[in-house]
Tab-separated table of C-alpha atoms and ligand atoms in Angstrom:
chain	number	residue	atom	x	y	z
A	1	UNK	CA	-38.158	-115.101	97.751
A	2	UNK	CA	-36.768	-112.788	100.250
A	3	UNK	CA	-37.311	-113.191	104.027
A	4	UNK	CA	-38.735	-111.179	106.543
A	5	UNK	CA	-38.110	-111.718	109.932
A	6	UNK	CA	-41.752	-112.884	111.566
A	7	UNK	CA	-40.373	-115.162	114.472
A	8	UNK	CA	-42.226	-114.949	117.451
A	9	UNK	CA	-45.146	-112.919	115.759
A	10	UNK	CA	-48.546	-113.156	115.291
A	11	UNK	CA	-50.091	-112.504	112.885
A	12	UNK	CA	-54.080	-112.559	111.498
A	13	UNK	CA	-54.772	-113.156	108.277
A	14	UNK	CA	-58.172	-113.413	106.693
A	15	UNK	CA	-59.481	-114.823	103.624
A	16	UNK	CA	-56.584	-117.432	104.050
A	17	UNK	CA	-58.160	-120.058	102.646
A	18	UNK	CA	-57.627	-118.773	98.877
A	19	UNK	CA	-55.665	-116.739	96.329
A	20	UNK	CA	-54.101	-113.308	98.163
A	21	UNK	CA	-54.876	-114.282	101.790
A	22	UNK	CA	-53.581	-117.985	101.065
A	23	UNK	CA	-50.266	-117.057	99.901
A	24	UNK	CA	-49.982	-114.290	102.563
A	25	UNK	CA	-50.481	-116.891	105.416
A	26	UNK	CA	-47.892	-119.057	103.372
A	27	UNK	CA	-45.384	-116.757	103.540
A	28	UNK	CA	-45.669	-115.727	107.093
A	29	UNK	CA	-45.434	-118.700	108.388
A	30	UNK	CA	-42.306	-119.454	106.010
A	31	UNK	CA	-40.940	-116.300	107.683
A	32	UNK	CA	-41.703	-117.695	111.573
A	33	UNK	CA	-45.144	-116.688	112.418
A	34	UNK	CA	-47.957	-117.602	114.459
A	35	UNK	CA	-50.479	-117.284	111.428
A	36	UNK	CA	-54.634	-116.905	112.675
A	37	UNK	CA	-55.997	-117.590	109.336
A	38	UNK	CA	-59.749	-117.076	108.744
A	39	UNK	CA	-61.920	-117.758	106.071
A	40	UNK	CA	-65.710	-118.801	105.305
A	41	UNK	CA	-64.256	-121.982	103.503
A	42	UNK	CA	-63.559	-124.897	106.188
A	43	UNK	CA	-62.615	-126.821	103.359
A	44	UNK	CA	-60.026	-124.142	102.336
A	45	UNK	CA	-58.927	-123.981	105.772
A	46	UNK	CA	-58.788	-127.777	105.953
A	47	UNK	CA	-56.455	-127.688	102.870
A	48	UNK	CA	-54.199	-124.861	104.101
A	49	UNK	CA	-53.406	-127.197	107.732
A	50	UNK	CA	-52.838	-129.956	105.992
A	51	UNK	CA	-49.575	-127.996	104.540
A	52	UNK	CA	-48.377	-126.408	107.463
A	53	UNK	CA	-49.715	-128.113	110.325
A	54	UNK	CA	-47.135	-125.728	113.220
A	55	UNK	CA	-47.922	-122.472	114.063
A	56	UNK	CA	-51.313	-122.265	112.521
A	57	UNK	CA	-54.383	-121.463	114.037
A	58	UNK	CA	-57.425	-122.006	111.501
A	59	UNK	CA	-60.918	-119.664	112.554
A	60	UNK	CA	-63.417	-121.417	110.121
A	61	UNK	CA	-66.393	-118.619	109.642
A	62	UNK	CA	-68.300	-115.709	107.918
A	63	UNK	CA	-66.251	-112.806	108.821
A	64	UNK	CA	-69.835	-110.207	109.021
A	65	UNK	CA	-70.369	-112.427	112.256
A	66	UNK	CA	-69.395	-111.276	115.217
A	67	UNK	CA	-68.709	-114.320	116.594
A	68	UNK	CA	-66.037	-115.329	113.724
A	69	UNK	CA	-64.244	-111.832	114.978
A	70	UNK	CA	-64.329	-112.929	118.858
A	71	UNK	CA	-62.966	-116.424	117.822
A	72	UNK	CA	-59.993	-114.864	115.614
A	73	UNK	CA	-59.170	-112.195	118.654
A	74	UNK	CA	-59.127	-115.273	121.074
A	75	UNK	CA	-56.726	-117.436	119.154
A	76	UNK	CA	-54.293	-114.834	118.443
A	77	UNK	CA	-54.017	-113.715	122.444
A	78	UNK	CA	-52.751	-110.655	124.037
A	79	UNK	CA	-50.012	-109.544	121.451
A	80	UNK	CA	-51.083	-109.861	117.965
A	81	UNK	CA	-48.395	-107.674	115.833
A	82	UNK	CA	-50.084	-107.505	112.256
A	83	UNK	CA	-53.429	-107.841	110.931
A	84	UNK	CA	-53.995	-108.377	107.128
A	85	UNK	CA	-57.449	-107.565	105.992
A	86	UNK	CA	-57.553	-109.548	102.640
A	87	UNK	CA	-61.039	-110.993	102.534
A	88	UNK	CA	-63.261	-109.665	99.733
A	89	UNK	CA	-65.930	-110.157	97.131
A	90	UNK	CA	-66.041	-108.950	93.714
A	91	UNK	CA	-69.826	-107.513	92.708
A	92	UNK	CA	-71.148	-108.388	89.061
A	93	UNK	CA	-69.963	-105.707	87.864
A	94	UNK	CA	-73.314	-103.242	87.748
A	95	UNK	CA	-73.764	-100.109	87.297
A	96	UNK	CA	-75.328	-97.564	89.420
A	97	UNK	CA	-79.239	-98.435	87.924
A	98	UNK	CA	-78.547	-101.922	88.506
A	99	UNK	CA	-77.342	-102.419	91.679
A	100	UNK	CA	-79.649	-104.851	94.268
A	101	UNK	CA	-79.620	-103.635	97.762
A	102	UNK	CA	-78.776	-107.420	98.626
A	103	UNK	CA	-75.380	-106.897	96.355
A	104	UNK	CA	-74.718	-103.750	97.702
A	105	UNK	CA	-75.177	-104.292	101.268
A	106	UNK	CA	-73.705	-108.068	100.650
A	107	UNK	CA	-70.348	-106.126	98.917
A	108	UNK	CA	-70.185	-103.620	101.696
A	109	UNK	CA	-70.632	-106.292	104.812
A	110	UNK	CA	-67.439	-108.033	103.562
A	111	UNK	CA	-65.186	-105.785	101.997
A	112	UNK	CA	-65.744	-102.575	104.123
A	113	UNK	CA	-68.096	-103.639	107.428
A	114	UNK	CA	-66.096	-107.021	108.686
A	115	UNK	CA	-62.548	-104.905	107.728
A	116	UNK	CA	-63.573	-101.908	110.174
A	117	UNK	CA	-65.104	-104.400	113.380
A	118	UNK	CA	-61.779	-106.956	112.892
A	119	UNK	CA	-59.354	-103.600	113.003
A	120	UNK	CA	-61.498	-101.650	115.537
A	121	UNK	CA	-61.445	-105.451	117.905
A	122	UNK	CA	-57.435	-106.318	117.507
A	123	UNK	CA	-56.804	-102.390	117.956
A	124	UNK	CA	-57.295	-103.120	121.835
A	125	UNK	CA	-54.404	-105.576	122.649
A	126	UNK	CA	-52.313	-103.112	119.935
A	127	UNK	CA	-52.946	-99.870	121.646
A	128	UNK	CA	-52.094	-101.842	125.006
A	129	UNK	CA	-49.185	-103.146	123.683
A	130	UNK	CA	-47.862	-99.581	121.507
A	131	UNK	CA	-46.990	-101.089	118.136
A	132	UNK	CA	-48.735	-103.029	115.875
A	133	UNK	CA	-49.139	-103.214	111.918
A	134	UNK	CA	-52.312	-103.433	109.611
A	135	UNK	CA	-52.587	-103.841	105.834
A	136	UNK	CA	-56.053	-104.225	104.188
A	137	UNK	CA	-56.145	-104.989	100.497
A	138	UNK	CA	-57.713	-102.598	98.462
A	139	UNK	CA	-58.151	-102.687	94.885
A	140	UNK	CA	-57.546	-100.930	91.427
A	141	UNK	CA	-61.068	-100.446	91.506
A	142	UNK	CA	-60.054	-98.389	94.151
A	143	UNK	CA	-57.936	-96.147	92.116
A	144	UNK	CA	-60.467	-95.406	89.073
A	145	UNK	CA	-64.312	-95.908	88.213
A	146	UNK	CA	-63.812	-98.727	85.254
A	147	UNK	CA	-62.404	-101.619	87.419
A	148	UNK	CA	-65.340	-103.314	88.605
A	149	UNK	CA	-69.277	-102.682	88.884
A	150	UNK	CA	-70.539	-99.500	91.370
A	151	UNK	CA	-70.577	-101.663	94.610
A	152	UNK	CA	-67.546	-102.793	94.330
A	153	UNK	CA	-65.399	-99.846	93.215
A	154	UNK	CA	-67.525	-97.654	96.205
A	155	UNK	CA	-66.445	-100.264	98.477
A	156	UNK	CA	-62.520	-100.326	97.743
A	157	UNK	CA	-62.351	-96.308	97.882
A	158	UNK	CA	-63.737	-96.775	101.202
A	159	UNK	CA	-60.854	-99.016	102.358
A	160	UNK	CA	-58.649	-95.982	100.925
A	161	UNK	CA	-60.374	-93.784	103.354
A	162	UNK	CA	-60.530	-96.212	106.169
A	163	UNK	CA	-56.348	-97.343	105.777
A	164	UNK	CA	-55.933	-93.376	105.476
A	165	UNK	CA	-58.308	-92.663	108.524
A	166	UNK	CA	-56.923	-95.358	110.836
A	167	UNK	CA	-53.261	-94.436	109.912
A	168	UNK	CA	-53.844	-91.075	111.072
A	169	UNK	CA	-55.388	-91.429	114.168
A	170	UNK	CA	-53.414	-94.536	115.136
A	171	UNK	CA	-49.903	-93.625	114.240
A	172	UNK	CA	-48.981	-91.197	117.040
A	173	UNK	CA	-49.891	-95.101	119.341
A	174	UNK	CA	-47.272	-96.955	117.244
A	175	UNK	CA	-49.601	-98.274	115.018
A	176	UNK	CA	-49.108	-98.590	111.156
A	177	UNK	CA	-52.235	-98.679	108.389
A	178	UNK	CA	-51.123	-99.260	104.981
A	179	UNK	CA	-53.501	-101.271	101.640
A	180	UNK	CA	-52.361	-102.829	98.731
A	181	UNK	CA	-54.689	-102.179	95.636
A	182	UNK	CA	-53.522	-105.015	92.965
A	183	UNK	CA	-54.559	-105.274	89.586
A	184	UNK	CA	-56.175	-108.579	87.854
A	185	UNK	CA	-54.459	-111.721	89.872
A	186	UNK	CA	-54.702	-115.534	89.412
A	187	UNK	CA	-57.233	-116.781	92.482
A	188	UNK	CA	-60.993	-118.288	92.881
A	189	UNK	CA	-62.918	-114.790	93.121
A	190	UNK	CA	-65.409	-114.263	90.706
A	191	UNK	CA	-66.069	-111.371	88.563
A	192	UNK	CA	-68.756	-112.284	86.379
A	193	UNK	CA	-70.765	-109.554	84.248
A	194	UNK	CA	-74.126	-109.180	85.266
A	195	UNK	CA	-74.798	-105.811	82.936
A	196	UNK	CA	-74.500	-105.852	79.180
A	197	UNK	CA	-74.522	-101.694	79.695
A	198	UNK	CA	-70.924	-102.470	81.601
A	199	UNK	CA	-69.870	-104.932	79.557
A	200	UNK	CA	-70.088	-102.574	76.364
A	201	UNK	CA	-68.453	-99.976	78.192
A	202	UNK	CA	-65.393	-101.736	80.457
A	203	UNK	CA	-64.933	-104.257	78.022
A	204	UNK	CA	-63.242	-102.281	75.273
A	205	UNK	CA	-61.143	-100.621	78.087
A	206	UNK	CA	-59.773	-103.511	79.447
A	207	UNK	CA	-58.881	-104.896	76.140
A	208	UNK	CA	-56.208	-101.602	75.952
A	209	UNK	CA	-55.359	-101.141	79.901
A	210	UNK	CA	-54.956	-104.812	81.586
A	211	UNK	CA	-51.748	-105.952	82.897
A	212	UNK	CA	-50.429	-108.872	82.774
A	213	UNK	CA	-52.180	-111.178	85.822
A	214	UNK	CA	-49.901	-111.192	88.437
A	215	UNK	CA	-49.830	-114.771	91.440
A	216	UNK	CA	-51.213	-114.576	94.433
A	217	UNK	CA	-47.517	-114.587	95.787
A	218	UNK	CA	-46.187	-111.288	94.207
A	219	UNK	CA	-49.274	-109.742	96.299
A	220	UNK	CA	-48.444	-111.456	99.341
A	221	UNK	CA	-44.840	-109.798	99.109
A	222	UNK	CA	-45.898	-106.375	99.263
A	223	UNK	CA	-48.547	-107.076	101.883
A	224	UNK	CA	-45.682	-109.429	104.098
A	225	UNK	CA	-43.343	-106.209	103.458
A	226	UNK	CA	-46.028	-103.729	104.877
A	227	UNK	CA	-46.523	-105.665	107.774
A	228	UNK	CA	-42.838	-106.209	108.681
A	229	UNK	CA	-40.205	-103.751	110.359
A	230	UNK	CA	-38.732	-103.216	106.632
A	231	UNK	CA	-41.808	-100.691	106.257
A	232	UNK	CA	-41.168	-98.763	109.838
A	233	UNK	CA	-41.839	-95.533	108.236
A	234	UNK	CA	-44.626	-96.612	106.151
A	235	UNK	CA	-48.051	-95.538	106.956
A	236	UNK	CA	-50.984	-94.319	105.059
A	237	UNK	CA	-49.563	-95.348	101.912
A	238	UNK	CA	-52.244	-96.813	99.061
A	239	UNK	CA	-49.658	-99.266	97.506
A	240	UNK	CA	-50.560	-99.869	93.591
A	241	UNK	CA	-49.247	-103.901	93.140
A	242	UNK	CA	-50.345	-104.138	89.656
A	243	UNK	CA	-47.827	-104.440	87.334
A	244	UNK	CA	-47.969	-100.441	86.165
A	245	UNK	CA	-51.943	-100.016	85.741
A	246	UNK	CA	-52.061	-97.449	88.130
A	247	UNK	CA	-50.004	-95.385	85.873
A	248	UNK	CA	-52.192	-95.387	83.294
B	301	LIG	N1	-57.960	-111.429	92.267
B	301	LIG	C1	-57.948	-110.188	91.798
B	301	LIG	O1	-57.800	-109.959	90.584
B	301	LIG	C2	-58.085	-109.025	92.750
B	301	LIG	C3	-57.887	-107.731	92.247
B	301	LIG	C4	-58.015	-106.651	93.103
B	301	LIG	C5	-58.326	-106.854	94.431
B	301	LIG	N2	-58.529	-108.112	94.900
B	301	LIG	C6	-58.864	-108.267	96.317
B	301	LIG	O2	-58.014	-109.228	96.901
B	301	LIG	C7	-58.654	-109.797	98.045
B	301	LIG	C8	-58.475	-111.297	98.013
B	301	LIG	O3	-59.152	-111.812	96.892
B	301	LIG	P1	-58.643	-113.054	96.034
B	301	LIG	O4	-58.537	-112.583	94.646
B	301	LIG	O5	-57.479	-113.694	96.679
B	301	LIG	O6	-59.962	-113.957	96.081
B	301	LIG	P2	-60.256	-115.457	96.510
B	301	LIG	O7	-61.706	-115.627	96.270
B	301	LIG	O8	-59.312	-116.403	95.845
B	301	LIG	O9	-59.967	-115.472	98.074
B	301	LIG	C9	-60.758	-114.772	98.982
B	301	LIG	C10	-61.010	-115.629	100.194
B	301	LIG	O10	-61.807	-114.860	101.107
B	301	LIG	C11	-62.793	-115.702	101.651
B	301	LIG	N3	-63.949	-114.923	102.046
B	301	LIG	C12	-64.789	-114.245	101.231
B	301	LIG	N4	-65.768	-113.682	101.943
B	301	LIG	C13	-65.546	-114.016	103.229
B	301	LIG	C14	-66.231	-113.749	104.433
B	301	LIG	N5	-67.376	-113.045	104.453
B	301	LIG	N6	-65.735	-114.245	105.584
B	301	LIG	C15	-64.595	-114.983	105.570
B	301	LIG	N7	-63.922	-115.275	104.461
B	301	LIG	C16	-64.386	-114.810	103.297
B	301	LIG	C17	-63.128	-116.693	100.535
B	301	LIG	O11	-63.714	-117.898	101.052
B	301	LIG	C18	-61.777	-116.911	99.875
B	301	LIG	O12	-61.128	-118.057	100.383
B	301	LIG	C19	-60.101	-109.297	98.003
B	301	LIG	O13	-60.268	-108.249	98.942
B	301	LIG	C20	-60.265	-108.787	96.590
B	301	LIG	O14	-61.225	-107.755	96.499
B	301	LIG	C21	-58.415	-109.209	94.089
């Protein structure tokens, strides 16, 4: 593993409790940081203490309420210096005819929604402060149309647009927006297939295009890079982590 200099730092992480998030918390506090890790799961949170009891700060709660995103802000205080947006839900993989509004809007709450009202709340103390580093974790889904069902794939080009947005607007304040989009990885979200019509048509594809699944950890080191000094002149950037799909 290599090491990133995080001492003194704080750092937000959500969707700690699991997979991408879990071993992004892991490794920032390995590297020295003041980790606020949130997740729904207060028995994944529970776990994740138990580990690494210093430096910790566990927000136990549903990220769409706003009440989750005031307790995060408070815990991390006046100088938070990265924000890692890695909460998210897969859809079952429908297509367009067969989406439920409660899927859609359910997809879109937590993967887009909660991302855009955690960065718009801890870009206050970051624009005080000048500097400041986000990285939200996108998806190949995000990259093509046969990842994932509708939802889900509409929902990780919109955290393209919104890294893309908020790295524009932001960077002239010191402020860095980058995403990660991995390929398949080994964690507990669950893709199950809700459409024969998809099935039929994205199994057969993935058969010929999957990579290898990568661990949790080989995402957290592109996301822990992002967020560190290393990637000072890195903003904007959609950052395939999945082992060559992309290129496809
Ligand atoms: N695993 C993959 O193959 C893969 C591929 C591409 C993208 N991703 C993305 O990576 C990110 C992390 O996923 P993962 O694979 O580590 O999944 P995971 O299910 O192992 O972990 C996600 C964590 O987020 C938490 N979470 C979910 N909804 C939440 C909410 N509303 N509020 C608070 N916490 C919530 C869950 O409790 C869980 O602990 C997601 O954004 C996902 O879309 C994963």
């Amino acid at each position: 593993m290599t090491h990133t200099d995080f001492g003194g730092r704080t750092v937000i992480v959500t969707g700690a409790g699991s997979g991408i998030g879990r071993a992004t918390a892991e490794r920032l506090l390995a590297d020295g940081a003041h980790v606020v890790a949130v997740d729904v799961s207060h028995e994944r949170l529970d776990d994740l203490a138990a580990s690494h009891a210093s430096s910790l700060s566990c927000i136990a709660g549903d990220l769409v309420d706003d009440d989750t995103i005031a307790r995060a802000l408070t815990a991390a205080g006046d100088d938070i210096d990265g924000l890692a947006n890695v909460a998210g839900i897969m859809d079952g993989f429908e297509p367009t005819a067969e989406i439920a509004d409660a899927t859609w809007e359910r997809v879109f709450a937590v993967n887009v929604t909660s991302m855009m009202r955690l960065t718009r709340a801890v870009l206050g103390p970051m624009l005080r402060r000048g500097s400041g580093s986000i990285v939200n974790v996108g998806s190949e889904a995000g990259l093509r149309g046969s990842a994932a069902g509708t939802p889900y794939t509409t929902s990780k080009h919109a955290v393209n647009g919104f890294t893309l947005s908020t790295a524009f607007f932001y960077g002239p304040k010191g402020i860095r927006c980058n995403a990660v989009a991995p390929g398949p990885v080994a964690t507990n979200i669950e893709a199950p297939f809700h459409s024969e019509w998809a099935a039929a048509r994205v199994g057969p594809l993935m058969q010929v295009a999957l990579p290898p699944t990568a661990r949790p950890e080989q995402l957290a080191a592109a996301i822990v890079f992002l967020l560190s000094d290393e990637a000072s002149n890195v903003s904007g950037a959609i950052l395939p982590v999945d082992g060559g799909w992309a290129a496809i």
